[in-house]
Short mmCIF file of C-alpha atoms in Angstrom, two decimals:
data_model
loop_
_atom_site.label_atom_id
_atom_site.label_comp_id
_atom_site.label_asym_id
_atom_site.label_seq_id
_atom_site.Cartn_x
_atom_site.Cartn_y
_atom_site.Cartn_z
CA MET A 3 19.26 -59.88 110.97
CA ALA A 4 18.90 -58.02 107.69
CA ALA A 5 21.89 -57.86 105.38
CA GLY A 6 23.99 -54.77 106.04
CA ARG A 7 22.34 -53.97 109.42
CA HIS A 8 24.90 -55.23 111.95
CA ARG A 9 23.70 -54.29 115.49
CA CYS A 10 25.90 -55.91 118.13
CA ALA A 11 26.33 -53.98 121.39
CA ARG A 12 30.00 -53.25 120.69
CA CYS A 13 29.28 -51.69 117.29
CA THR A 14 26.32 -49.72 118.65
CA LEU A 15 28.57 -48.28 121.38
CA LEU A 16 31.32 -47.48 118.87
CA SER A 17 28.77 -45.74 116.63
CA ALA A 18 27.49 -43.68 119.58
CA LEU A 19 31.05 -42.68 120.54
CA LEU A 20 31.79 -41.57 116.97
CA VAL A 21 28.65 -39.41 116.95
CA MET A 22 29.66 -37.92 120.33
CA LYS A 23 33.13 -37.14 118.97
CA ALA A 24 31.70 -35.54 115.84
CA ASN A 25 29.39 -33.34 117.95
CA ALA A 26 31.96 -32.45 120.63
CA LEU A 27 32.68 -28.77 121.24
CA ALA A 28 36.43 -29.32 121.36
CA PRO A 29 38.89 -32.23 121.21
CA PHE A 30 39.85 -33.84 124.50
CA HIS A 31 43.35 -32.68 125.46
CA HIS A 32 44.23 -34.47 128.72
CA ALA A 33 43.10 -35.68 132.12
CA ALA A 34 44.93 -34.57 135.27
CA ILE A 35 45.39 -36.63 138.41
CA LYS A 36 46.64 -35.25 141.72
CA CYS A 37 49.07 -37.59 143.44
CA ARG A 38 51.12 -37.72 146.62
CA ASP A 39 54.34 -39.06 144.99
CA ILE A 40 54.93 -38.24 141.32
CA GLU A 41 57.76 -40.77 140.90
CA ARG A 42 55.61 -43.62 142.25
CA SER A 43 52.67 -42.57 140.07
CA MET A 44 54.85 -42.36 136.95
CA LYS A 45 56.05 -45.92 137.57
CA PHE A 46 52.48 -47.14 138.04
CA TYR A 47 51.15 -45.52 134.83
CA SER A 48 54.09 -46.97 132.88
CA LEU A 49 52.26 -50.31 133.30
CA PHE A 50 49.74 -48.93 130.77
CA GLY A 51 52.44 -47.89 128.30
CA LEU A 52 52.48 -44.23 129.32
CA GLU A 53 55.93 -42.63 129.23
CA GLU A 54 57.22 -39.30 130.49
CA ALA A 55 56.92 -36.59 127.84
CA CYS A 56 58.04 -33.67 130.02
CA ARG A 57 58.16 -32.31 133.55
CA PHE A 58 57.23 -28.83 134.70
CA ARG A 59 56.04 -26.82 137.69
CA SER A 60 52.67 -25.26 138.29
CA GLY A 61 53.00 -23.06 141.34
CA ALA A 62 54.31 -25.22 144.17
CA ALA A 63 53.35 -28.47 142.43
CA ARG A 64 55.70 -30.74 140.49
CA CYS A 65 53.97 -31.93 137.32
CA ALA A 66 54.59 -34.35 134.47
CA TRP A 67 52.85 -35.16 131.23
CA LEU A 68 52.76 -38.83 130.33
CA THR A 69 51.91 -39.89 126.80
CA GLY A 70 51.21 -43.10 124.93
CA ALA A 71 48.52 -44.72 122.80
CA ALA A 72 47.12 -41.31 121.76
CA THR A 73 46.61 -40.41 125.42
CA ARG A 74 47.97 -37.56 127.52
CA LEU A 75 47.85 -37.76 131.31
CA GLU A 76 49.01 -34.96 133.60
CA LEU A 77 50.26 -35.92 137.06
CA ILE A 78 50.24 -33.18 139.70
CA GLU A 79 52.19 -33.75 142.91
CA VAL A 80 50.96 -31.26 145.46
CA PRO A 81 53.43 -30.69 148.33
CA SER A 82 52.12 -31.30 151.82
CA TYR A 83 53.02 -27.75 152.94
CA VAL A 84 50.50 -26.17 150.52
CA ASN A 85 47.70 -24.60 152.55
CA ALA A 86 44.55 -26.06 151.02
CA THR A 87 42.46 -23.03 151.88
CA ALA A 88 44.98 -20.58 150.37
CA ALA A 89 45.88 -22.48 147.18
CA PRO A 90 44.93 -20.11 144.33
CA ASP A 91 44.84 -22.90 141.73
CA GLY A 92 42.34 -25.09 143.57
CA LEU A 93 44.88 -27.80 144.37
CA VAL A 94 44.12 -29.47 147.67
CA GLU A 95 46.81 -31.88 148.87
CA GLU A 96 44.40 -34.09 150.83
CA ALA A 97 42.17 -34.64 147.81
CA VAL A 98 44.17 -36.95 145.55
CA GLY A 99 42.56 -38.33 142.42
CA LEU A 100 41.02 -36.72 139.38
CA ASN A 101 41.75 -33.00 139.32
CA HIS A 102 40.35 -31.81 136.00
CA LEU A 103 39.54 -32.58 132.38
CA ALA A 104 41.08 -30.43 129.67
CA PHE A 105 39.75 -29.57 126.23
CA ASP A 106 41.73 -28.04 123.37
CA VAL A 107 39.67 -25.04 122.24
CA THR A 108 42.31 -23.65 119.87
CA ASP A 109 40.19 -24.26 116.75
CA GLU A 110 36.94 -23.24 118.48
CA ALA A 111 38.52 -19.93 119.56
CA GLY A 112 39.23 -19.10 115.91
CA GLY A 113 42.45 -17.22 116.60
CA ALA A 114 41.02 -15.22 119.53
CA ASP A 115 42.84 -15.21 122.83
CA LEU A 116 41.48 -17.39 125.61
CA ALA A 117 39.88 -14.48 127.50
CA ALA A 118 37.87 -13.54 124.39
CA TYR A 119 36.87 -17.18 123.87
CA LEU A 120 35.68 -17.46 127.49
CA LYS A 121 33.62 -14.30 127.01
CA GLN A 122 31.95 -15.87 123.94
CA LEU A 123 31.39 -19.14 125.83
CA ASN A 124 29.85 -17.24 128.76
CA ALA A 125 27.49 -15.40 126.38
CA ARG A 126 26.44 -18.77 124.94
CA SER A 127 25.83 -20.11 128.48
CA GLU A 128 23.76 -17.07 129.43
CA GLU A 129 21.73 -17.36 126.22
CA ARG A 130 21.05 -21.10 126.56
CA PHE A 131 20.78 -21.52 130.33
CA ARG A 132 20.47 -17.98 131.72
CA LYS A 133 23.54 -18.71 133.86
CA SER A 134 27.05 -17.30 133.80
CA LEU A 135 30.08 -19.55 133.76
CA ARG A 136 31.92 -19.97 137.04
CA LEU A 137 35.48 -18.92 136.31
CA ALA A 138 37.76 -20.79 138.71
CA LEU A 139 41.07 -19.45 137.35
CA ALA A 140 41.51 -16.60 134.87
CA PRO A 141 43.60 -17.22 131.73
CA GLN A 142 47.31 -17.73 132.39
CA GLN A 143 50.32 -19.02 130.48
CA LEU A 144 52.35 -22.13 131.28
CA LEU A 145 55.66 -23.27 129.79
CA ALA A 146 55.83 -27.07 129.56
CA GLY A 147 57.98 -29.24 127.35
CA GLY A 148 59.38 -26.26 125.45
CA ALA A 149 55.92 -25.00 124.46
CA ALA A 150 53.77 -22.18 125.81
CA TYR A 151 50.15 -22.95 126.68
CA GLU A 152 47.37 -20.57 127.59
CA TYR A 153 44.90 -22.08 130.04
CA ALA A 154 42.03 -21.22 132.34
CA PHE A 155 39.64 -23.18 134.53
CA ILE A 156 35.87 -23.06 134.68
CA ALA A 157 33.63 -25.19 136.90
CA ASP A 158 30.80 -27.33 135.61
CA PRO A 159 27.42 -27.25 137.44
CA ASP A 160 28.74 -29.70 140.05
CA GLY A 161 32.05 -27.92 140.57
CA VAL A 162 34.19 -30.28 138.42
CA LEU A 163 37.11 -28.32 137.00
CA LEU A 164 37.40 -28.01 133.22
CA GLU A 165 40.53 -26.55 131.65
#
């Protein structure tokens, strides 16, 4: 190996991740997991050092943000009485597991509101791919942990929700 050219697999992966982060559209904000019992899930994720940051409601669902080690995880407990076909926010009680990935586009939006940012993003999608974005939920506001957040959901090409 030449001096100064360290190439172990771990360092190569770390280098690739740093390049991905530098080229990312927006910082990762959180992952959301749908669960059947929020208290049980909070206890489980405490094993990984995640602690409750706040609790809030999103429609009929009880929610909590857990934080720790520079990570934010949203737990969404969907009540069994929610009609899966009528749920406006795409929450289906029977489908527990990963719900969505969220990106913080505050800096990318450049001070514009979220609706204006989504319009710009859609124009970029139409220019690059000749396809419009699939808006799953129009911009809304949520109060959580004493802060107001503006959010919306779009679907990726396979239907995965992105906030």
